[in-house]
Amino acid sequence: MGLFKSLRSFFSGYRYKINREILKEYIEEVIAFAQEESLSFCDEFYLVSDGAESDKLHISIINYDVPCDDCYEVEKSMRGIIIFVNEKKSYDPEQDEKYYTAEDLISFKLINYPELFILINDQIAPASLEQYKIQ
């Protein structure tokens, strides 16, 4: 039974119960790291309010100040850090909502989110969010 629980946890990602301030700090941290290391990809995760998995927001954060040879045509003119938001798994720079700071994302897109919500990261387990991990 323990193996099944471990596999289910692995495939569903790492979950953290956070608030807006924690999200802001986390986004600023991953952006700063990407800028310091000259990485084009900052992070990708989901936000879920009230445990409604069907209402996930897909967040992709891209650093366009780093040259990238394999970007979409529409991305070639983009500059700076852009936070893309949609309600599907795939990233679409032409259709996704765009935010340029964590503060804007939180102030405009998450206005109706509850005080506490869930961040799901299915790629990594961020050390800075460890204390908020849902077991």
mmCIF file of C-alpha atoms in Angstrom:
data_model
loop_
_atom_site.group_PDB
_atom_site.id
_atom_site.type_symbol
_atom_site.label_atom_id
_atom_site.label_comp_id
_atom_site.label_asym_id
_atom_site.label_seq_id
_atom_site.Cartn_x
_atom_site.Cartn_y
_atom_site.Cartn_z
ATOM 1 C CA MET A 1 0.000 0.000 0.000
ATOM 2 C CA GLY A 2 2.886 2.369 0.734
ATOM 3 C CA LEU A 3 4.249 1.984 -2.803
ATOM 4 C CA PHE A 4 0.878 2.898 -4.346
ATOM 5 C CA LYS A 5 0.644 6.010 -2.133
ATOM 6 C CA SER A 6 4.192 7.031 -3.105
ATOM 7 C CA LEU A 7 3.469 6.599 -6.820
ATOM 8 C CA ARG A 8 0.209 8.548 -6.580
ATOM 9 C CA SER A 9 2.021 11.360 -4.766
ATOM 10 C CA PHE A 10 4.808 11.328 -7.370
ATOM 11 C CA PHE A 11 2.409 11.658 -10.305
ATOM 12 C CA SER A 12 0.216 14.307 -8.687
ATOM 13 C CA GLY A 13 3.103 16.644 -7.868
ATOM 14 C CA TYR A 14 4.135 18.441 -4.723
ATOM 15 C CA ARG A 15 1.379 20.397 -2.970
ATOM 16 C CA TYR A 16 1.723 23.429 -0.747
ATOM 17 C CA LYS A 17 -0.921 25.379 1.176
ATOM 18 C CA ILE A 18 0.113 29.027 0.873
ATOM 19 C CA ASN A 19 -1.177 32.601 0.891
ATOM 20 C CA ARG A 20 -0.562 35.552 -1.420
ATOM 21 C CA GLU A 21 2.530 36.811 0.398
ATOM 22 C CA ILE A 22 4.198 33.389 0.264
ATOM 23 C CA LEU A 23 3.340 33.108 -3.448
ATOM 24 C CA LYS A 24 4.796 36.567 -4.111
ATOM 25 C CA GLU A 25 8.042 35.684 -2.315
ATOM 26 C CA TYR A 26 8.284 32.361 -4.152
ATOM 27 C CA ILE A 27 7.754 33.897 -7.599
ATOM 28 C CA GLU A 28 10.289 36.648 -6.874
ATOM 29 C CA GLU A 29 12.765 33.992 -5.704
ATOM 30 C CA VAL A 30 12.494 31.877 -8.869
ATOM 31 C CA ILE A 31 12.728 34.974 -11.071
ATOM 32 C CA ALA A 32 15.854 36.194 -9.247
ATOM 33 C CA PHE A 33 17.459 32.758 -9.614
ATOM 34 C CA ALA A 34 16.676 32.610 -13.346
ATOM 35 C CA GLN A 35 18.134 36.080 -13.846
ATOM 36 C CA GLU A 36 21.302 35.292 -11.851
ATOM 37 C CA GLU A 37 21.871 32.051 -13.754
ATOM 38 C CA SER A 38 20.758 33.406 -17.166
ATOM 39 C CA LEU A 39 17.986 30.838 -17.487
ATOM 40 C CA SER A 40 15.100 31.397 -19.881
ATOM 41 C CA PHE A 41 12.735 29.096 -17.992
ATOM 42 C CA CYS A 42 11.901 30.231 -14.467
ATOM 43 C CA ASP A 43 9.137 27.885 -13.284
ATOM 44 C CA GLU A 44 5.820 26.229 -14.031
ATOM 45 C CA PHE A 45 3.135 25.322 -11.491
ATOM 46 C CA TYR A 46 -0.596 25.313 -10.790
ATOM 47 C CA LEU A 47 -2.737 27.261 -8.362
ATOM 48 C CA VAL A 48 -5.961 25.779 -6.995
ATOM 49 C CA SER A 49 -8.520 27.550 -4.832
ATOM 50 C CA ASP A 50 -10.771 25.614 -2.447
ATOM 51 C CA GLY A 51 -9.408 22.253 -3.610
ATOM 52 C CA ALA A 52 -11.330 22.472 -6.909
ATOM 53 C CA GLU A 53 -8.855 20.581 -9.105
ATOM 54 C CA SER A 54 -10.987 21.315 -12.165
ATOM 55 C CA ASP A 55 -10.347 25.055 -11.704
ATOM 56 C CA LYS A 56 -6.538 24.950 -11.803
ATOM 57 C CA LEU A 57 -4.630 27.967 -13.046
ATOM 58 C CA HIS A 58 -1.550 26.994 -15.045
ATOM 59 C CA ILE A 59 1.344 29.402 -14.432
ATOM 60 C CA SER A 60 4.489 29.566 -16.600
ATOM 61 C CA ILE A 61 7.215 32.106 -15.881
ATOM 62 C CA ILE A 62 9.658 32.865 -18.702
ATOM 63 C CA ASN A 63 12.730 35.113 -18.778
ATOM 64 C CA TYR A 64 12.889 36.628 -22.267
ATOM 65 C CA ASP A 65 16.083 38.547 -21.517
ATOM 66 C CA VAL A 66 18.009 35.335 -22.208
ATOM 67 C CA PRO A 67 18.451 34.404 -25.884
ATOM 68 C CA CYS A 68 16.569 31.288 -26.947
ATOM 69 C CA ASP A 69 16.979 29.585 -30.318
ATOM 70 C CA ASP A 70 13.925 27.350 -30.118
ATOM 71 C CA CYS A 71 11.188 29.846 -29.231
ATOM 72 C CA TYR A 72 7.906 30.454 -31.035
ATOM 73 C CA GLU A 73 7.846 33.216 -33.649
ATOM 74 C CA VAL A 74 5.606 35.371 -31.439
ATOM 75 C CA GLU A 75 8.155 35.111 -28.596
ATOM 76 C CA LYS A 76 11.052 36.583 -30.581
ATOM 77 C CA SER A 77 9.957 40.150 -29.837
ATOM 78 C CA MET A 78 9.196 39.562 -26.137
ATOM 79 C CA ARG A 79 11.481 40.999 -23.457
ATOM 80 C CA GLY A 80 11.748 40.809 -19.691
ATOM 81 C CA ILE A 81 10.059 38.399 -17.312
ATOM 82 C CA ILE A 82 6.538 37.371 -18.274
ATOM 83 C CA ILE A 83 4.148 35.355 -16.127
ATOM 84 C CA PHE A 84 1.731 33.459 -18.381
ATOM 85 C CA VAL A 85 -1.586 32.239 -16.976
ATOM 86 C CA ASN A 86 -4.207 29.949 -18.473
ATOM 87 C CA GLU A 87 -6.638 27.252 -17.409
ATOM 88 C CA LYS A 88 -5.118 24.442 -19.434
ATOM 89 C CA LYS A 89 -1.885 22.482 -19.185
ATOM 90 C CA SER A 90 -0.229 23.814 -22.312
ATOM 91 C CA TYR A 91 1.567 27.119 -22.617
ATOM 92 C CA ASP A 92 0.368 29.449 -25.404
ATOM 93 C CA PRO A 93 2.170 32.828 -25.526
ATOM 94 C CA GLU A 94 -0.385 34.257 -27.966
ATOM 95 C CA GLN A 95 -3.492 33.348 -25.947
ATOM 96 C CA ASP A 96 -2.372 33.249 -22.305
ATOM 97 C CA GLU A 97 -2.962 36.152 -19.950
ATOM 98 C CA LYS A 98 0.302 37.984 -19.286
ATOM 99 C CA TYR A 99 1.530 39.579 -16.071
ATOM 100 C CA TYR A 100 4.874 41.261 -15.557
ATOM 101 C CA THR A 101 5.200 41.092 -11.771
ATOM 102 C CA ALA A 102 4.093 38.748 -9.013
ATOM 103 C CA GLU A 103 2.200 41.668 -7.486
ATOM 104 C CA ASP A 104 0.144 42.173 -10.664
ATOM 105 C CA LEU A 105 -0.685 38.474 -10.889
ATOM 106 C CA ILE A 106 -1.864 38.428 -7.284
ATOM 107 C CA SER A 107 -3.730 41.748 -7.416
ATOM 108 C CA PHE A 108 -5.613 41.109 -10.636
ATOM 109 C CA LYS A 109 -5.891 37.372 -11.287
ATOM 110 C CA LEU A 110 -6.146 36.073 -7.729
ATOM 111 C CA ILE A 111 -8.523 38.729 -6.431
ATOM 112 C CA ASN A 112 -11.274 36.158 -5.762
ATOM 113 C CA TYR A 113 -8.973 33.494 -4.353
ATOM 114 C CA PRO A 114 -9.409 32.583 -0.678
ATOM 115 C CA GLU A 115 -6.816 33.594 1.902
ATOM 116 C CA LEU A 116 -5.167 30.166 1.656
ATOM 117 C CA PHE A 117 -4.894 28.184 -1.572
ATOM 118 C CA ILE A 118 -2.826 25.359 -3.022
ATOM 119 C CA LEU A 119 0.266 25.555 -5.215
ATOM 120 C CA ILE A 120 1.030 22.333 -7.109
ATOM 121 C CA ASN A 121 4.468 21.886 -8.622
ATOM 122 C CA ASP A 122 4.775 18.665 -10.583
ATOM 123 C CA GLN A 123 8.398 19.274 -11.570
ATOM 124 C CA ILE A 124 10.295 20.073 -8.378
ATOM 125 C CA ALA A 125 9.882 20.299 -4.628
ATOM 126 C CA PRO A 126 10.996 23.878 -3.862
ATOM 127 C CA ALA A 127 13.004 23.976 -0.627
ATOM 128 C CA SER A 128 11.628 27.424 0.226
ATOM 129 C CA LEU A 129 8.082 26.015 0.335
ATOM 130 C CA GLU A 130 8.914 22.895 2.374
ATOM 131 C CA GLN A 131 7.235 24.152 5.561
ATOM 132 C CA TYR A 132 3.945 24.611 3.657
ATOM 133 C CA LYS A 133 3.951 21.120 2.114
ATOM 134 C CA ILE A 134 0.720 19.158 2.372
ATOM 135 C CA GLN A 135 1.454 15.596 3.470
#
